[in-house]
mmCIF file of C-alpha atoms in Angstrom:
data_model
loop_
_atom_site.group_PDB
_atom_site.id
_atom_site.type_symbol
_atom_site.label_atom_id
_atom_site.label_comp_id
_atom_site.label_asym_id
_atom_site.label_seq_id
_atom_site.Cartn_x
_atom_site.Cartn_y
_atom_site.Cartn_z
ATOM 1 C CA MET A 11 -0.043 -0.047 -0.054
ATOM 2 C CA ALA A 12 0.954 3.552 -0.560
ATOM 3 C CA VAL A 13 0.327 6.828 0.709
ATOM 4 C CA GLY A 14 -1.538 9.350 -1.378
ATOM 5 C CA ILE A 15 -0.767 13.091 -1.548
ATOM 6 C CA ILE A 16 -3.188 15.652 -3.450
ATOM 7 C CA ALA A 17 -1.228 18.572 -4.795
ATOM 8 C CA GLU A 18 -0.308 21.255 -7.456
ATOM 9 C CA TYR A 19 3.239 21.536 -7.088
ATOM 10 C CA ASN A 20 2.941 25.058 -8.841
ATOM 11 C CA PRO A 21 5.983 25.120 -8.342
ATOM 12 C CA PHE A 22 7.488 22.311 -6.456
ATOM 13 C CA HIS A 23 9.183 23.898 -3.146
ATOM 14 C CA LYS A 24 11.056 22.810 -0.271
ATOM 15 C CA GLY A 25 7.918 23.088 1.889
ATOM 16 C CA HIS A 26 6.512 20.387 -0.435
ATOM 17 C CA LYS A 27 9.802 18.464 0.045
ATOM 18 C CA TYR A 28 9.485 18.614 3.643
ATOM 19 C CA HIS A 29 5.949 17.322 3.283
ATOM 20 C CA ILE A 30 7.045 14.158 1.339
ATOM 21 C CA ASP A 31 10.126 13.420 3.609
ATOM 22 C CA SER A 32 7.944 13.833 6.799
ATOM 23 C CA THR A 33 5.244 11.701 5.283
ATOM 24 C CA ILE A 34 7.842 9.008 4.430
ATOM 25 C CA LYS A 35 9.321 9.156 7.907
ATOM 26 C CA ALA A 36 6.185 8.878 9.704
ATOM 27 C CA THR A 37 4.848 6.164 7.660
ATOM 28 C CA CYS A 38 7.591 4.015 5.833
ATOM 29 C CA GLU A 39 5.541 3.431 2.809
ATOM 30 C CA ASP A 40 5.777 5.293 -0.668
ATOM 31 C CA ILE A 41 3.874 8.412 -1.776
ATOM 32 C CA VAL A 42 1.572 8.806 -4.841
ATOM 33 C CA ALA A 43 0.927 12.207 -5.593
ATOM 34 C CA ILE A 44 -2.037 13.244 -7.820
ATOM 35 C CA ILE A 45 -1.480 16.601 -9.056
ATOM 36 C CA SER A 46 -3.439 19.130 -11.366
ATOM 37 C CA GLY A 47 -2.574 19.421 -15.122
ATOM 38 C CA ASN A 48 -1.729 22.498 -17.163
ATOM 39 C CA PHE A 49 -4.337 24.827 -15.368
ATOM 40 C CA VAL A 50 -4.697 25.067 -11.712
ATOM 41 C CA GLN A 51 -7.411 25.603 -8.844
ATOM 42 C CA ARG A 52 -6.911 29.440 -8.901
ATOM 43 C CA GLY A 53 -8.371 29.289 -12.354
ATOM 44 C CA GLU A 54 -5.076 30.203 -14.320
ATOM 45 C CA PRO A 55 -2.459 28.351 -16.230
ATOM 46 C CA ALA A 56 0.103 26.380 -14.170
ATOM 47 C CA LEU A 57 3.670 27.883 -13.766
ATOM 48 C CA PHE A 58 5.208 24.924 -15.302
ATOM 49 C CA LYS A 59 3.464 22.074 -17.364
ATOM 50 C CA LYS A 60 2.754 19.182 -15.804
ATOM 51 C CA HIS A 61 5.449 16.911 -17.160
ATOM 52 C CA ILE A 62 7.958 19.353 -15.537
ATOM 53 C CA ARG A 63 6.180 19.345 -12.348
ATOM 54 C CA THR A 64 6.177 15.702 -12.499
ATOM 55 C CA LYS A 65 9.520 15.222 -12.746
ATOM 56 C CA MET A 66 10.111 17.758 -9.809
ATOM 57 C CA ALA A 67 7.914 15.347 -7.802
ATOM 58 C CA LEU A 68 9.758 12.218 -8.693
ATOM 59 C CA LEU A 69 13.319 13.823 -7.972
ATOM 60 C CA ASN A 70 12.110 14.815 -4.488
ATOM 61 C CA GLY A 71 10.745 11.447 -3.236
ATOM 62 C CA VAL A 72 7.254 10.791 -4.971
ATOM 63 C CA SER A 73 7.169 7.224 -6.490
ATOM 64 C CA MET A 74 4.263 7.638 -8.891
ATOM 65 C CA VAL A 75 2.450 10.882 -10.063
ATOM 66 C CA LEU A 76 -1.350 10.648 -11.270
ATOM 67 C CA GLU A 77 -3.215 13.423 -13.153
ATOM 68 C CA LEU A 78 -6.263 15.234 -11.404
ATOM 69 C CA PRO A 79 -8.505 15.658 -14.555
ATOM 70 C CA VAL A 80 -8.904 19.292 -15.622
ATOM 71 C CA GLU A 81 -12.369 19.528 -14.444
ATOM 72 C CA TYR A 82 -11.858 18.914 -11.370
ATOM 73 C CA ALA A 83 -8.363 20.409 -10.874
ATOM 74 C CA THR A 84 -9.827 23.913 -12.077
ATOM 75 C CA GLY A 85 -12.872 23.407 -9.706
ATOM 76 C CA SER A 86 -14.059 24.783 -6.134
ATOM 77 C CA ALA A 87 -12.453 23.035 -3.140
ATOM 78 C CA ASP A 88 -15.462 20.527 -2.968
ATOM 79 C CA VAL A 89 -15.034 19.855 -6.751
ATOM 80 C CA PHE A 90 -11.279 19.438 -6.725
ATOM 81 C CA SER A 91 -11.344 16.914 -3.617
ATOM 82 C CA PHE A 92 -14.190 15.232 -5.165
ATOM 83 C CA GLY A 93 -12.211 14.076 -8.304
ATOM 84 C CA ALA A 94 -8.876 13.797 -6.420
ATOM 85 C CA VAL A 95 -10.189 11.623 -3.065
ATOM 86 C CA ASN A 96 -12.621 9.419 -5.365
ATOM 87 C CA ILE A 97 -9.543 8.667 -7.946
ATOM 88 C CA LEU A 98 -7.090 7.656 -5.084
ATOM 89 C CA ASN A 99 -10.008 5.599 -3.512
ATOM 90 C CA GLU A 100 -10.722 3.784 -6.775
ATOM 91 C CA SER A 101 -6.711 3.213 -7.194
ATOM 92 C CA ARG A 102 -6.946 0.467 -4.336
ATOM 93 C CA ILE A 103 -3.318 1.327 -3.407
ATOM 94 C CA ILE A 104 -3.770 3.874 -1.004
ATOM 95 C CA ASP A 105 -4.255 3.185 2.761
ATOM 96 C CA LYS A 106 -3.555 6.865 4.057
ATOM 97 C CA LEU A 107 -4.065 10.501 2.469
ATOM 98 C CA SER A 108 -1.345 13.075 3.916
ATOM 99 C CA PHE A 109 -1.923 16.504 3.469
ATOM 100 C CA GLY A 110 -0.512 19.532 5.277
ATOM 101 C CA SER A 111 -2.669 21.574 8.058
ATOM 102 C CA GLU A 112 -1.897 24.367 10.415
ATOM 103 C CA ASN A 113 -2.579 22.697 13.390
ATOM 104 C CA GLY A 114 -1.047 19.203 12.650
ATOM 105 C CA GLU A 115 -4.090 17.170 13.536
ATOM 106 C CA THR A 116 -7.208 15.568 12.038
ATOM 107 C CA ALA A 117 -9.677 15.011 15.092
ATOM 108 C CA ILE A 118 -11.134 18.460 14.344
ATOM 109 C CA PHE A 119 -11.604 18.042 10.804
ATOM 110 C CA GLU A 120 -13.222 14.882 11.051
ATOM 111 C CA ASN A 121 -15.704 16.135 13.496
ATOM 112 C CA ILE A 122 -16.463 19.202 11.434
ATOM 113 C CA ALA A 123 -16.668 17.230 8.211
ATOM 114 C CA ARG A 124 -19.727 14.775 10.137
ATOM 115 C CA ILE A 125 -21.256 17.966 10.752
ATOM 116 C CA LEU A 126 -21.145 19.220 7.264
ATOM 117 C CA ASN A 127 -22.258 15.822 5.674
ATOM 118 C CA ASN A 128 -24.924 15.293 8.122
ATOM 119 C CA GLU A 129 -26.370 18.616 8.924
ATOM 120 C CA PRO A 130 -27.906 18.222 12.220
ATOM 121 C CA THR A 131 -31.145 20.453 12.719
ATOM 122 C CA LEU A 132 -29.401 23.007 14.937
ATOM 123 C CA PHE A 133 -26.497 23.509 12.691
ATOM 124 C CA LYS A 134 -29.208 24.062 9.671
ATOM 125 C CA LYS A 135 -31.050 26.152 11.980
ATOM 126 C CA HIS A 136 -27.820 28.498 12.514
ATOM 127 C CA LEU A 137 -27.158 28.317 9.066
ATOM 128 C CA LYS A 138 -30.357 29.333 7.552
ATOM 129 C CA GLU A 139 -30.475 32.296 10.373
ATOM 130 C CA ASN A 140 -27.093 33.523 8.922
ATOM 131 C CA LEU A 141 -27.960 33.353 5.427
ATOM 132 C CA ASN A 142 -31.068 35.608 6.209
ATOM 133 C CA LEU A 143 -28.581 38.213 7.784
ATOM 134 C CA GLY A 144 -27.040 38.409 4.379
ATOM 135 C CA MET A 145 -23.904 36.674 5.052
ATOM 136 C CA SER A 146 -22.054 34.876 2.426
ATOM 137 C CA TYR A 147 -22.454 31.117 2.118
ATOM 138 C CA PRO A 148 -19.062 30.477 3.288
ATOM 139 C CA LEU A 149 -19.449 32.944 6.027
ATOM 140 C CA ALA A 150 -22.762 31.886 7.078
ATOM 141 C CA ARG A 151 -21.422 28.127 7.366
ATOM 142 C CA ASN A 152 -18.425 28.971 9.304
ATOM 143 C CA SER A 153 -20.308 31.113 11.962
ATOM 144 C CA ALA A 154 -23.109 28.277 12.140
ATOM 145 C CA LEU A 155 -20.030 25.606 12.711
ATOM 146 C CA GLU A 156 -18.770 28.103 15.550
ATOM 147 C CA SER A 157 -22.398 28.482 17.019
ATOM 148 C CA TYR A 158 -22.807 24.476 16.893
ATOM 149 C CA ILE A 159 -19.774 23.485 18.139
ATOM 150 C CA GLY A 160 -19.097 26.152 20.939
ATOM 151 C CA LYS A 161 -15.981 27.551 19.607
ATOM 152 C CA LYS A 162 -13.897 29.767 17.643
ATOM 153 C CA LEU A 163 -12.684 28.076 14.077
ATOM 154 C CA SER A 164 -10.633 30.596 12.971
ATOM 155 C CA PHE A 165 -8.145 28.367 11.403
ATOM 156 C CA MET A 166 -10.763 27.320 8.977
ATOM 157 C CA ASN A 167 -10.117 30.192 6.890
ATOM 158 C CA LYS A 168 -6.965 28.702 5.556
ATOM 159 C CA PRO A 169 -6.972 27.663 2.321
ATOM 160 C CA ASN A 170 -5.138 24.525 3.061
ATOM 161 C CA ASN A 171 -7.288 23.798 6.006
ATOM 162 C CA ILE A 172 -10.622 24.098 3.680
ATOM 163 C CA LEU A 173 -9.082 21.847 1.579
ATOM 164 C CA ALA A 174 -8.058 19.334 4.434
ATOM 165 C CA LEU A 175 -11.933 19.442 5.437
ATOM 166 C CA GLU A 176 -13.071 18.746 2.091
ATOM 167 C CA TYR A 177 -10.706 15.651 1.531
ATOM 168 C CA ILE A 178 -12.071 14.243 4.549
ATOM 169 C CA ARG A 179 -15.569 15.102 3.804
ATOM 170 C CA GLN A 180 -15.013 13.227 0.594
ATOM 171 C CA LEU A 181 -13.544 10.003 2.567
ATOM 172 C CA GLN A 182 -16.596 10.051 4.642
ATOM 173 C CA LYS A 183 -19.097 10.371 1.923
ATOM 174 C CA LEU A 184 -17.219 7.262 0.230
ATOM 175 C CA ASN A 185 -16.875 5.473 3.440
ATOM 176 C CA SER A 186 -13.334 4.891 2.479
ATOM 177 C CA ASN A 187 -10.827 2.995 4.126
ATOM 178 C CA ILE A 188 -8.337 5.419 3.354
ATOM 179 C CA LYS A 189 -7.248 7.167 6.727
ATOM 180 C CA PRO A 190 -6.684 10.994 6.963
ATOM 181 C CA PHE A 191 -3.047 11.877 8.006
ATOM 182 C CA THR A 192 -1.674 15.441 8.580
ATOM 183 C CA ILE A 193 1.495 16.942 8.800
ATOM 184 C CA GLU A 194 1.924 20.214 10.707
ATOM 185 C CA ARG A 195 2.880 22.928 8.077
ATOM 186 C CA ILE A 196 6.023 25.067 8.676
ATOM 187 C CA ILE A 197 5.045 28.001 6.846
ATOM 188 C CA SER A 198 1.732 29.852 8.374
ATOM 189 C CA ASP A 199 0.296 31.859 5.314
ATOM 190 C CA TYR A 200 -0.324 29.751 2.257
ATOM 191 C CA ASN A 201 -1.268 32.633 0.331
ATOM 192 C CA SER A 202 1.509 34.934 1.362
ATOM 193 C CA ASN A 203 2.773 37.008 -1.399
ATOM 194 C CA ASN A 204 6.042 37.512 0.721
ATOM 195 C CA LEU A 205 8.933 35.573 0.291
ATOM 196 C CA SER A 206 10.181 34.366 3.691
ATOM 197 C CA GLY A 207 13.583 32.426 3.271
ATOM 198 C CA GLU A 208 13.978 28.986 2.576
ATOM 199 C CA ILE A 209 10.222 27.994 2.987
ATOM 200 C CA SER A 210 8.005 30.380 1.107
ATOM 201 C CA SER A 211 4.671 29.494 -0.216
ATOM 202 C CA ALA A 212 3.804 28.934 -3.791
ATOM 203 C CA SER A 213 2.065 31.973 -4.092
ATOM 204 C CA ALA A 214 5.010 34.062 -3.169
ATOM 205 C CA ILE A 215 7.526 31.887 -5.093
ATOM 206 C CA ARG A 216 5.137 32.610 -8.445
ATOM 207 C CA THR A 217 4.864 36.169 -7.900
ATOM 208 C CA ALA A 218 8.335 36.661 -7.288
ATOM 209 C CA ILE A 219 9.323 34.482 -10.509
ATOM 210 C CA LEU A 220 6.748 36.359 -12.481
ATOM 211 C CA ASN A 221 8.410 39.564 -11.557
ATOM 212 C CA ASN A 222 12.041 38.369 -12.269
ATOM 213 C CA ASP A 223 13.113 38.002 -8.612
ATOM 214 C CA TYR A 224 15.084 34.895 -8.564
ATOM 215 C CA SER A 225 16.032 35.239 -5.077
ATOM 216 C CA ALA A 226 12.677 32.783 -4.902
ATOM 217 C CA LEU A 227 15.203 30.058 -5.988
ATOM 218 C CA ASN A 228 16.314 29.714 -2.365
ATOM 219 C CA SER A 229 13.138 27.936 -1.427
ATOM 220 C CA ILE A 230 13.281 25.427 -4.526
ATOM 221 C CA PRO A 231 15.308 22.068 -3.918
ATOM 222 C CA ASN A 232 18.533 22.301 -5.684
ATOM 223 C CA ASN A 233 17.690 19.662 -8.214
ATOM 224 C CA CYS A 234 14.872 21.847 -9.453
ATOM 225 C CA LYS A 235 16.364 24.952 -9.990
ATOM 226 C CA GLU A 236 17.393 24.163 -13.663
ATOM 227 C CA PHE A 237 13.878 23.945 -14.580
ATOM 228 C CA PHE A 238 13.512 27.860 -13.910
ATOM 229 C CA ASN A 239 16.164 28.499 -16.789
ATOM 230 C CA ASN A 240 14.302 30.563 -19.570
ATOM 231 C CA ILE A 241 10.975 30.040 -17.712
ATOM 232 C CA ASN A 242 8.025 31.684 -19.905
ATOM 233 C CA PRO A 243 4.745 30.545 -18.820
ATOM 234 C CA PRO A 244 1.508 31.812 -20.206
ATOM 235 C CA LEU A 245 -0.594 34.354 -18.028
ATOM 236 C CA ILE A 246 -4.429 34.251 -17.970
ATOM 237 C CA ASP A 247 -4.544 37.287 -20.106
ATOM 238 C CA ASN A 248 -2.713 35.758 -22.725
ATOM 239 C CA PHE A 249 -5.986 34.214 -23.302
ATOM 240 C CA SER A 250 -7.996 37.074 -23.720
ATOM 241 C CA GLN A 251 -8.735 37.011 -27.372
ATOM 242 C CA ILE A 252 -9.647 33.181 -27.572
ATOM 243 C CA LEU A 253 -12.166 34.207 -24.826
ATOM 244 C CA SER A 254 -13.635 37.165 -26.748
ATOM 245 C CA TYR A 255 -14.169 35.076 -29.826
ATOM 246 C CA ILE A 256 -15.937 32.381 -27.694
ATOM 247 C CA LEU A 257 -18.358 34.887 -26.037
ATOM 248 C CA ARG A 258 -19.058 36.203 -29.481
ATOM 249 C CA THR A 259 -20.289 32.746 -30.645
ATOM 250 C CA LYS A 260 -22.323 32.182 -27.525
ATOM 251 C CA ASN A 261 -25.498 33.310 -26.140
ATOM 252 C CA PRO A 262 -26.351 33.471 -22.375
ATOM 253 C CA LYS A 263 -28.007 30.337 -22.369
ATOM 254 C CA ASP A 264 -24.976 28.450 -23.790
ATOM 255 C CA ILE A 265 -22.873 30.350 -21.241
ATOM 256 C CA SER A 266 -24.941 29.449 -18.371
ATOM 257 C CA GLU A 267 -24.040 25.765 -18.874
ATOM 258 C CA TYR A 268 -20.446 26.394 -17.990
ATOM 259 C CA ALA A 269 -19.014 25.279 -14.512
ATOM 260 C CA ASP A 270 -19.291 28.326 -11.674
ATOM 261 C CA ILE A 271 -21.799 30.370 -13.783
ATOM 262 C CA THR A 272 -24.716 30.822 -11.673
ATOM 263 C CA GLU A 273 -27.213 33.403 -10.574
ATOM 264 C CA GLY A 274 -27.483 35.399 -13.859
ATOM 265 C CA LEU A 275 -23.541 35.517 -14.337
ATOM 266 C CA GLU A 276 -23.851 34.844 -17.782
ATOM 267 C CA ASN A 277 -25.478 38.045 -18.699
ATOM 268 C CA ARG A 278 -22.805 40.304 -16.921
ATOM 269 C CA ILE A 279 -20.062 38.249 -18.521
ATOM 270 C CA ILE A 280 -21.458 38.539 -22.160
ATOM 271 C CA ASN A 281 -22.604 42.459 -21.734
ATOM 272 C CA THR A 282 -19.535 43.615 -20.606
ATOM 273 C CA ASN A 283 -16.744 45.031 -22.905
ATOM 274 C CA PHE A 284 -13.303 44.233 -22.168
ATOM 275 C CA ASN A 285 -9.464 44.208 -23.743
ATOM 276 C CA THR A 286 -7.985 41.475 -21.083
ATOM 277 C CA ILE A 287 -9.556 38.930 -18.712
ATOM 278 C CA THR A 288 -8.202 40.714 -15.839
ATOM 279 C CA GLU A 289 -10.217 43.714 -16.808
ATOM 280 C CA LEU A 290 -13.482 41.706 -17.485
ATOM 281 C CA ILE A 291 -13.065 40.289 -14.031
ATOM 282 C CA GLU A 292 -12.380 43.720 -12.240
ATOM 283 C CA ASN A 293 -15.516 45.229 -14.125
ATOM 284 C CA ILE A 294 -17.933 42.573 -12.902
ATOM 285 C CA LYS A 295 -16.463 41.286 -9.504
ATOM 286 C CA THR A 296 -19.117 42.066 -6.701
ATOM 287 C CA LYS A 297 -19.197 40.560 -3.144
ATOM 288 C CA ARG A 298 -21.368 37.930 -4.554
ATOM 289 C CA TYR A 299 -18.943 37.369 -7.492
ATOM 290 C CA THR A 300 -15.490 37.340 -5.987
ATOM 291 C CA TYR A 301 -12.401 37.568 -8.130
ATOM 292 C CA SER A 302 -11.320 34.029 -7.438
ATOM 293 C CA LYS A 303 -14.810 32.568 -8.407
ATOM 294 C CA LEU A 304 -15.123 34.656 -11.640
ATOM 295 C CA GLN A 305 -11.673 33.469 -12.844
ATOM 296 C CA LYS A 306 -12.715 30.133 -12.379
ATOM 297 C CA ALA A 307 -15.755 30.688 -14.097
ATOM 298 C CA ILE A 308 -13.956 32.437 -16.949
ATOM 299 C CA LEU A 309 -11.487 29.547 -17.404
ATOM 300 C CA HIS A 310 -14.242 26.941 -17.651
ATOM 301 C CA ILE A 311 -15.647 28.895 -20.711
ATOM 302 C CA LEU A 312 -12.450 28.692 -22.191
ATOM 303 C CA LEU A 313 -11.836 25.132 -21.472
ATOM 304 C CA GLY A 314 -15.456 24.101 -22.367
ATOM 305 C CA ILE A 315 -15.877 22.678 -18.795
ATOM 306 C CA LYS A 316 -19.588 22.444 -17.954
ATOM 307 C CA LYS A 317 -21.642 21.881 -14.827
ATOM 308 C CA ASN A 318 -22.287 18.175 -15.565
ATOM 309 C CA ASP A 319 -18.374 17.454 -16.035
ATOM 310 C CA GLN A 320 -17.671 18.361 -12.478
ATOM 311 C CA ILE A 321 -20.338 16.063 -10.833
ATOM 312 C CA LYS A 322 -19.777 12.626 -12.734
ATOM 313 C CA ASN A 323 -17.384 9.911 -11.161
ATOM 314 C CA PRO A 324 -13.772 9.962 -12.243
ATOM 315 C CA GLU A 325 -13.638 7.474 -15.184
ATOM 316 C CA TYR A 326 -9.992 6.726 -15.372
ATOM 317 C CA ILE A 327 -6.667 6.882 -13.503
ATOM 318 C CA ARG A 328 -4.015 8.526 -15.786
ATOM 319 C CA VAL A 329 -0.367 7.891 -14.910
ATOM 320 C CA LEU A 330 1.888 11.076 -15.419
ATOM 321 C CA GLY A 331 5.112 9.406 -14.293
ATOM 322 C CA PHE A 332 6.901 6.934 -11.703
ATOM 323 C CA ARG A 333 10.466 6.099 -10.755
ATOM 324 C CA LYS A 334 11.985 2.949 -12.325
ATOM 325 C CA ASP A 335 12.664 1.283 -8.834
ATOM 326 C CA LYS A 336 8.937 1.800 -8.028
ATOM 327 C CA LYS A 337 7.198 0.290 -11.184
ATOM 328 C CA TYR A 338 5.887 -2.374 -8.879
ATOM 329 C CA ILE A 339 3.173 0.248 -7.474
ATOM 330 C CA LEU A 340 2.231 0.609 -10.929
ATOM 331 C CA SER A 341 1.689 -2.872 -11.734
ATOM 332 C CA GLU A 342 -0.429 -3.149 -8.376
ATOM 333 C CA MET A 343 -2.688 -0.408 -9.247
ATOM 334 C CA VAL A 344 -3.058 -1.953 -13.022
ATOM 335 C CA LYS A 345 -4.366 -5.132 -11.230
ATOM 336 C CA LYS A 346 -6.346 -3.562 -8.022
ATOM 337 C CA SER A 347 -7.974 -0.448 -9.507
ATOM 338 C CA ASN A 348 -11.749 -0.270 -10.091
ATOM 339 C CA ILE A 349 -11.445 1.907 -13.229
ATOM 340 C CA PRO A 350 -9.068 1.978 -16.067
ATOM 341 C CA VAL A 351 -5.557 2.957 -15.557
ATOM 342 C CA ILE A 352 -4.385 4.975 -18.736
ATOM 343 C CA ILE A 353 -0.638 5.207 -19.817
ATOM 344 C CA GLY A 354 -0.926 5.691 -23.354
ATOM 345 C CA ILE A 355 -2.857 8.490 -25.069
ATOM 346 C CA LYS A 356 -3.752 7.159 -28.831
ATOM 347 C CA GLU A 357 -5.801 4.329 -27.838
ATOM 348 C CA ASN A 358 -7.590 6.775 -24.984
ATOM 349 C CA GLU A 359 -8.473 9.818 -26.968
ATOM 350 C CA GLU A 360 -11.988 10.088 -26.235
ATOM 351 C CA LEU A 361 -11.575 9.769 -22.279
ATOM 352 C CA LEU A 362 -8.686 12.229 -22.731
ATOM 353 C CA LYS A 363 -10.582 14.961 -24.827
ATOM 354 C CA LYS A 364 -10.435 17.635 -22.465
ATOM 355 C CA GLU A 365 -6.766 16.975 -21.396
ATOM 356 C CA ILE A 366 -5.877 17.039 -25.000
ATOM 357 C CA ILE A 367 -7.811 20.439 -25.577
ATOM 358 C CA SER A 368 -6.470 22.087 -22.499
ATOM 359 C CA THR A 369 -3.221 21.262 -23.012
ATOM 360 C CA ASP A 370 -3.538 22.683 -26.675
ATOM 361 C CA ILE A 371 -5.048 25.848 -25.503
ATOM 362 C CA TYR A 372 -2.357 26.360 -22.768
ATOM 363 C CA ASN A 373 0.318 26.200 -25.899
ATOM 364 C CA ILE A 374 -1.305 28.846 -27.840
ATOM 365 C CA PRO A 375 0.293 31.644 -26.309
ATOM 366 C CA LEU A 376 3.649 29.988 -26.491
ATOM 367 C CA GLY A 377 3.480 29.156 -30.252
ATOM 368 C CA ILE A 378 3.485 25.482 -29.734
ATOM 369 C CA ASP A 379 1.829 23.396 -32.251
ATOM 370 C CA LYS A 380 -1.421 21.231 -31.340
ATOM 371 C CA GLY A 381 -0.835 17.418 -30.190
ATOM 372 C CA GLU A 382 1.669 18.253 -27.365
ATOM 373 C CA GLU A 383 -0.341 15.312 -25.385
ATOM 374 C CA TYR A 384 0.697 12.763 -27.995
ATOM 375 C CA LYS A 385 4.548 13.776 -27.654
ATOM 376 C CA ASN A 386 4.748 13.982 -23.984
ATOM 377 C CA GLY A 387 4.755 10.267 -22.992
ATOM 378 C CA VAL A 388 4.736 8.885 -19.250
ATOM 379 C CA ILE A 389 7.877 10.375 -17.278
ATOM 380 C CA VAL A 390 10.097 7.552 -16.143
ATOM 381 C CA ILE A 391 12.896 8.491 -13.585
#
C-alpha cells in the first residue's frame, strides 16, 4: 500500500519536500501524488507544465504521479477534492491520505466533516439564520459551525485547511478505508505573496518569479532549479482574445451551462466589454462574485468545462510518471484499480479529450503546435 498526496506543485518547493519527507518518515510507505494538469485551481495556467512538475515530484521522493483531470483540478475546493479523493480511492492501493494543515491534527477536521455531511437540525437552523442576515455562504457556514460546536474556528479560513476538510468530507461520503494523516505546516500563510527565506509559499514564489526576482530560488530544491532557466509561462490575460471569440459565438443560455456560472452571471459576462480577462473580472466582480470565483468561471468557459463535467465520477486514472525502482506500485494499481489505468494516449483519446484540448489551449500563447499530449509520454526517472 502507499500514501496519497493531493497537490499542485505550482511550483514544487522546499515546503513540499518537507511534507513528502515527513510523510515517508512517519509511515515508511511509498508516496503516490495526484496533481493538477496545465491549469490549476486558482483558475489560471500553471507556472510549469504538468510533465515538468511531475519530474520535480519524482526527483524529490514521490514514487508515482497521477493526473487530476482538468474539470476537477480547476474547480472549487469541494469539486477539486471530489475528483482527487475518488481517484485515489478507486486505485485501491492507497491506505492513507497525507496533507498539510496549520494545527497538525485530524480530529477537529473529522468532527466538522461529520457535521457538514450530516447537517444536524441545530446546525441547519444557525445556517439559515446567518443566510437570512445576508452573510455569504462560506461565512454563514463557518459561523453556524462555530455556534454549533461552541468555539471559534478561525483556522478554517486558511485555504489549506479548507481543502483538508473537503478531503475528509469526501473520504467519509465514500466510506473509504483511506485514513487521513496530517503533517503540520512549517509556513503559516499559504497565500502570502512575501518570500520568507528557505520556506516560502507557492504564491510568493510564483509572484517573485513572474517579477524576475530569482531570490525565490532559495525556496526551491537544488535538483529543481534548472527548470527555472528561461521560464516563460502563459498568463491568464494571454487568452483574452480566445475568450472574446468564444463569447461572441455564444448566447447567455450557452454560457449558463459552464461550471461556476450562476445567478445570472452569464449576462454580466456577455454584456461587458473588455480588452483583457483581468479587466473583465475587475469590471464584473461584486461581493457575491469574488475575483477567485470569476476567474474559475472564465477559465471554464475558455476550456469548455460544463457543470455536468464536475459532478460525474472520475472514469479513469492517468499515470503521468513513476520512478523505475517503484514500477511495482504501477503494476499493483493496474491489477487492483476499479477504473481503467491510462498510460498511452492514442488508444484513450475519447477519455482524454478535455486534457488534449486544454493542453493545446495552454500552448497557444507559447506558439507551440497542437498535439503536445501525444508527444509527452509517461515520465520515468
